[in-house]
């Protein structure tokens, strides 16, 4: 019954910004690590950023200094602020989270993805 829903994707010009949001809902006891992956046409899905339950963060080298991941535990939400966007950032962005449900079992969930297109 747990669901991750992404929002905030869209079409922007190079150098522009977008803020992605991912809200988790359902029978949740605890959200552990949360993060973002992306998949560009013809490429494998790659890790973009992760934030742990202790708010430690890790970024792919390609986005470091431009993207910022954060979380709001009260809202069960993770964010990805993307600045100085480049055409190579174009991809479907997927939210992911390790969530402990009411049965005390931990599962790895994925959102349905949101399209980000960077083009002039």
Short mmCIF file of N, CA and C in Angstrom, two decimals, residues 19-111:
data_model
loop_
_atom_site.label_atom_id
_atom_site.label_comp_id
_atom_site.label_asym_id
_atom_site.label_seq_id
_atom_site.Cartn_x
_atom_site.Cartn_y
_atom_site.Cartn_z
N UNK A 19 12.80 21.97 -9.28
CA UNK A 19 12.76 21.34 -7.97
C UNK A 19 11.82 20.15 -8.02
N UNK A 20 12.36 18.97 -7.83
CA UNK A 20 11.56 17.76 -7.82
C UNK A 20 11.15 17.40 -6.40
N UNK A 21 9.95 16.87 -6.27
CA UNK A 21 9.46 16.41 -4.98
C UNK A 21 8.99 14.97 -5.10
N UNK A 22 9.12 14.23 -4.02
CA UNK A 22 8.65 12.86 -3.97
C UNK A 22 8.04 12.62 -2.60
N UNK A 23 6.75 12.35 -2.58
CA UNK A 23 6.03 12.13 -1.33
C UNK A 23 5.67 10.65 -1.19
N UNK A 24 5.98 10.10 -0.03
CA UNK A 24 5.62 8.72 0.28
C UNK A 24 4.34 8.69 1.10
N UNK A 25 3.47 7.75 0.78
CA UNK A 25 2.22 7.61 1.52
C UNK A 25 1.91 6.14 1.71
N UNK A 26 1.09 5.85 2.71
CA UNK A 26 0.70 4.49 2.99
C UNK A 26 0.98 4.10 4.42
N UNK A 27 1.05 2.80 4.65
CA UNK A 27 1.23 2.26 6.00
C UNK A 27 2.71 2.28 6.38
N UNK A 28 3.22 3.46 6.65
CA UNK A 28 4.64 3.69 6.87
C UNK A 28 4.95 3.86 8.35
N UNK A 29 5.94 3.12 8.82
CA UNK A 29 6.48 3.33 10.16
C UNK A 29 7.71 4.23 10.13
N UNK A 30 8.57 4.03 9.14
CA UNK A 30 9.82 4.77 9.08
C UNK A 30 10.35 4.80 7.65
N UNK A 31 10.87 5.95 7.25
CA UNK A 31 11.58 6.06 6.00
C UNK A 31 13.08 6.08 6.29
N UNK A 32 13.79 5.16 5.68
CA UNK A 32 15.24 5.13 5.87
C UNK A 32 15.89 5.94 4.74
N UNK A 33 16.83 5.37 4.03
CA UNK A 33 17.47 6.12 2.95
C UNK A 33 16.48 6.45 1.85
N UNK A 34 16.61 7.65 1.29
CA UNK A 34 15.79 8.08 0.16
C UNK A 34 16.72 8.65 -0.90
N UNK A 35 16.31 8.58 -2.14
CA UNK A 35 17.19 9.08 -3.18
C UNK A 35 16.52 9.25 -4.52
N UNK A 36 17.33 9.69 -5.47
CA UNK A 36 16.91 9.91 -6.83
C UNK A 36 17.83 9.20 -7.80
N UNK A 37 17.25 8.54 -8.77
CA UNK A 37 17.95 7.97 -9.90
C UNK A 37 17.42 8.64 -11.17
N UNK A 38 18.17 8.48 -12.25
CA UNK A 38 17.68 8.97 -13.54
C UNK A 38 18.10 8.02 -14.64
N UNK A 39 17.34 8.04 -15.72
CA UNK A 39 17.64 7.21 -16.87
C UNK A 39 17.42 8.03 -18.14
N UNK A 40 18.50 8.26 -18.86
CA UNK A 40 18.44 8.97 -20.12
C UNK A 40 18.25 7.98 -21.26
N UNK A 41 17.75 8.44 -22.41
CA UNK A 41 17.56 7.54 -23.55
C UNK A 41 18.85 6.82 -23.94
N UNK A 42 18.78 5.51 -24.05
CA UNK A 42 19.93 4.72 -24.44
C UNK A 42 20.96 4.48 -23.36
N UNK A 43 20.69 4.92 -22.15
CA UNK A 43 21.64 4.76 -21.06
C UNK A 43 21.02 3.99 -19.90
N UNK A 44 21.88 3.44 -19.05
CA UNK A 44 21.40 2.73 -17.89
C UNK A 44 20.95 3.70 -16.81
N UNK A 45 20.11 3.21 -15.93
CA UNK A 45 19.67 4.02 -14.80
C UNK A 45 20.85 4.27 -13.87
N UNK A 46 21.04 5.52 -13.46
CA UNK A 46 22.17 5.88 -12.63
C UNK A 46 21.72 6.62 -11.38
N UNK A 47 22.49 6.45 -10.33
CA UNK A 47 22.22 7.16 -9.09
C UNK A 47 22.55 8.63 -9.25
N UNK A 48 21.65 9.49 -8.79
CA UNK A 48 21.87 10.93 -8.80
C UNK A 48 22.27 11.43 -7.43
N UNK A 49 21.47 11.09 -6.42
CA UNK A 49 21.74 11.57 -5.07
C UNK A 49 21.01 10.70 -4.06
N UNK A 50 21.58 10.61 -2.87
CA UNK A 50 20.99 9.86 -1.76
C UNK A 50 21.06 10.71 -0.50
N UNK A 51 20.02 10.62 0.32
CA UNK A 51 20.05 11.19 1.65
C UNK A 51 19.63 10.10 2.64
N UNK A 52 20.43 9.87 3.67
CA UNK A 52 20.14 8.83 4.64
C UNK A 52 19.19 9.33 5.70
N UNK A 53 18.79 8.42 6.58
CA UNK A 53 17.92 8.80 7.68
C UNK A 53 18.59 9.79 8.62
N UNK A 54 19.92 9.79 8.63
CA UNK A 54 20.67 10.74 9.44
C UNK A 54 21.04 12.00 8.69
N UNK A 55 20.48 12.18 7.50
CA UNK A 55 20.67 13.37 6.66
C UNK A 55 22.06 13.47 6.04
N UNK A 56 22.79 12.38 6.01
CA UNK A 56 24.03 12.35 5.25
C UNK A 56 23.69 12.25 3.77
N UNK A 57 24.44 12.95 2.92
CA UNK A 57 24.13 12.99 1.49
C UNK A 57 25.30 12.50 0.66
N UNK A 58 24.97 12.03 -0.54
CA UNK A 58 25.96 11.60 -1.50
C UNK A 58 25.44 11.92 -2.89
N UNK A 59 26.33 12.40 -3.77
CA UNK A 59 25.94 12.83 -5.11
C UNK A 59 26.82 12.19 -6.17
N UNK A 60 26.23 11.98 -7.33
CA UNK A 60 27.02 11.61 -8.48
C UNK A 60 27.95 12.77 -8.85
N UNK A 61 29.14 12.45 -9.34
CA UNK A 61 30.09 13.49 -9.70
C UNK A 61 29.53 14.46 -10.74
N UNK A 62 28.69 13.97 -11.61
CA UNK A 62 28.16 14.79 -12.69
C UNK A 62 27.20 15.88 -12.22
N UNK A 63 26.66 15.74 -11.01
CA UNK A 63 25.70 16.72 -10.51
C UNK A 63 26.19 17.45 -9.27
N UNK A 64 27.30 17.05 -8.72
CA UNK A 64 27.81 17.64 -7.50
C UNK A 64 28.07 19.13 -7.69
N UNK A 65 27.58 19.93 -6.76
CA UNK A 65 27.70 21.37 -6.86
C UNK A 65 26.55 22.04 -7.57
N UNK A 66 25.72 21.26 -8.25
CA UNK A 66 24.57 21.82 -8.97
C UNK A 66 23.24 21.36 -8.37
N UNK A 67 23.19 20.12 -7.88
CA UNK A 67 21.97 19.55 -7.33
C UNK A 67 22.08 19.47 -5.81
N UNK A 68 20.94 19.57 -5.14
CA UNK A 68 20.88 19.43 -3.70
C UNK A 68 19.70 18.55 -3.32
N UNK A 69 19.98 17.49 -2.56
CA UNK A 69 18.93 16.62 -2.07
C UNK A 69 18.63 16.95 -0.61
N UNK A 70 17.37 16.89 -0.24
CA UNK A 70 16.97 17.15 1.13
C UNK A 70 15.71 16.35 1.44
N UNK A 71 15.36 16.28 2.72
CA UNK A 71 14.17 15.54 3.11
C UNK A 71 13.43 16.24 4.22
N UNK A 72 12.13 16.03 4.26
CA UNK A 72 11.26 16.54 5.30
C UNK A 72 10.53 15.33 5.89
N UNK A 73 11.02 14.86 7.01
CA UNK A 73 10.47 13.64 7.59
C UNK A 73 9.01 13.79 8.02
N UNK A 74 8.64 14.99 8.45
CA UNK A 74 7.26 15.23 8.86
C UNK A 74 6.29 15.06 7.71
N UNK A 75 6.77 15.31 6.48
CA UNK A 75 5.93 15.20 5.30
C UNK A 75 6.21 13.93 4.50
N UNK A 76 7.12 13.10 4.98
CA UNK A 76 7.53 11.89 4.25
C UNK A 76 7.92 12.22 2.81
N UNK A 77 8.70 13.27 2.66
CA UNK A 77 9.01 13.79 1.34
C UNK A 77 10.50 14.02 1.16
N UNK A 78 11.00 13.71 -0.02
CA UNK A 78 12.37 14.00 -0.40
C UNK A 78 12.33 14.95 -1.60
N UNK A 79 13.31 15.86 -1.66
CA UNK A 79 13.37 16.87 -2.70
C UNK A 79 14.70 16.77 -3.44
N UNK A 80 14.68 17.25 -4.67
CA UNK A 80 15.90 17.39 -5.44
C UNK A 80 15.87 18.76 -6.12
N UNK A 81 16.65 19.69 -5.61
CA UNK A 81 16.79 21.00 -6.23
C UNK A 81 17.87 20.92 -7.28
N UNK A 82 17.52 21.22 -8.52
CA UNK A 82 18.44 21.11 -9.64
C UNK A 82 18.69 22.49 -10.23
N UNK A 83 19.92 22.94 -10.17
CA UNK A 83 20.32 24.24 -10.70
C UNK A 83 21.33 24.05 -11.82
N UNK A 84 21.51 25.10 -12.61
CA UNK A 84 22.48 25.09 -13.71
C UNK A 84 22.31 23.86 -14.58
N UNK A 85 21.09 23.59 -14.97
CA UNK A 85 20.79 22.37 -15.71
C UNK A 85 21.45 22.38 -17.09
N UNK A 86 21.87 21.20 -17.50
CA UNK A 86 22.54 20.98 -18.78
C UNK A 86 21.72 20.02 -19.63
N UNK A 87 21.89 20.06 -20.94
CA UNK A 87 21.17 19.11 -21.79
C UNK A 87 21.39 17.65 -21.39
N UNK A 88 22.58 17.33 -20.92
CA UNK A 88 22.85 15.96 -20.51
C UNK A 88 22.13 15.54 -19.24
N UNK A 89 21.46 16.48 -18.57
CA UNK A 89 20.62 16.14 -17.43
C UNK A 89 19.25 15.61 -17.86
N UNK A 90 18.95 15.70 -19.13
CA UNK A 90 17.67 15.22 -19.64
C UNK A 90 17.53 13.73 -19.36
N UNK A 91 16.44 13.37 -18.69
CA UNK A 91 16.22 11.98 -18.31
C UNK A 91 14.88 11.87 -17.61
N UNK A 92 14.45 10.64 -17.40
CA UNK A 92 13.36 10.37 -16.48
C UNK A 92 13.96 10.20 -15.10
N UNK A 93 13.47 10.95 -14.14
CA UNK A 93 13.98 10.91 -12.79
C UNK A 93 13.05 10.09 -11.91
N UNK A 94 13.65 9.15 -11.18
CA UNK A 94 12.89 8.23 -10.34
C UNK A 94 13.24 8.42 -8.87
N UNK A 95 12.23 8.53 -8.06
CA UNK A 95 12.40 8.57 -6.63
C UNK A 95 12.46 7.15 -6.08
N UNK A 96 13.28 6.94 -5.07
CA UNK A 96 13.36 5.64 -4.43
C UNK A 96 13.52 5.81 -2.93
N UNK A 97 13.06 4.82 -2.18
CA UNK A 97 13.14 4.90 -0.73
C UNK A 97 13.10 3.52 -0.12
N UNK A 98 13.84 3.36 0.97
CA UNK A 98 13.74 2.17 1.80
C UNK A 98 12.82 2.50 2.96
N UNK A 99 11.71 1.78 3.03
CA UNK A 99 10.64 2.12 3.95
C UNK A 99 10.27 0.93 4.82
N UNK A 100 10.18 1.18 6.12
CA UNK A 100 9.69 0.19 7.06
C UNK A 100 8.18 0.36 7.17
N UNK A 101 7.43 -0.69 6.87
CA UNK A 101 5.98 -0.62 6.91
C UNK A 101 5.47 -1.10 8.26
N UNK A 102 4.15 -1.11 8.42
CA UNK A 102 3.57 -1.39 9.73
C UNK A 102 3.78 -2.83 10.18
N UNK A 103 4.18 -3.71 9.29
CA UNK A 103 4.52 -5.08 9.66
C UNK A 103 5.96 -5.20 10.16
N UNK A 104 6.67 -4.08 10.21
CA UNK A 104 8.07 -3.98 10.62
C UNK A 104 9.03 -4.58 9.60
N UNK A 105 8.57 -4.76 8.39
CA UNK A 105 9.42 -5.20 7.30
C UNK A 105 9.88 -4.00 6.49
N UNK A 106 11.12 -4.05 6.03
CA UNK A 106 11.66 -2.99 5.19
C UNK A 106 11.62 -3.41 3.73
N UNK A 107 11.14 -2.50 2.89
CA UNK A 107 11.07 -2.72 1.45
C UNK A 107 11.68 -1.54 0.71
N UNK A 108 12.12 -1.82 -0.50
CA UNK A 108 12.69 -0.80 -1.37
C UNK A 108 11.64 -0.43 -2.43
N UNK A 109 11.17 0.80 -2.37
CA UNK A 109 10.11 1.26 -3.26
C UNK A 109 10.64 2.21 -4.32
N UNK A 110 9.92 2.27 -5.42
CA UNK A 110 10.24 3.17 -6.53
C UNK A 110 9.01 3.94 -6.97
N UNK A 111 9.22 5.19 -7.35
CA UNK A 111 8.16 5.97 -7.95
C UNK A 111 8.04 5.67 -9.43
#
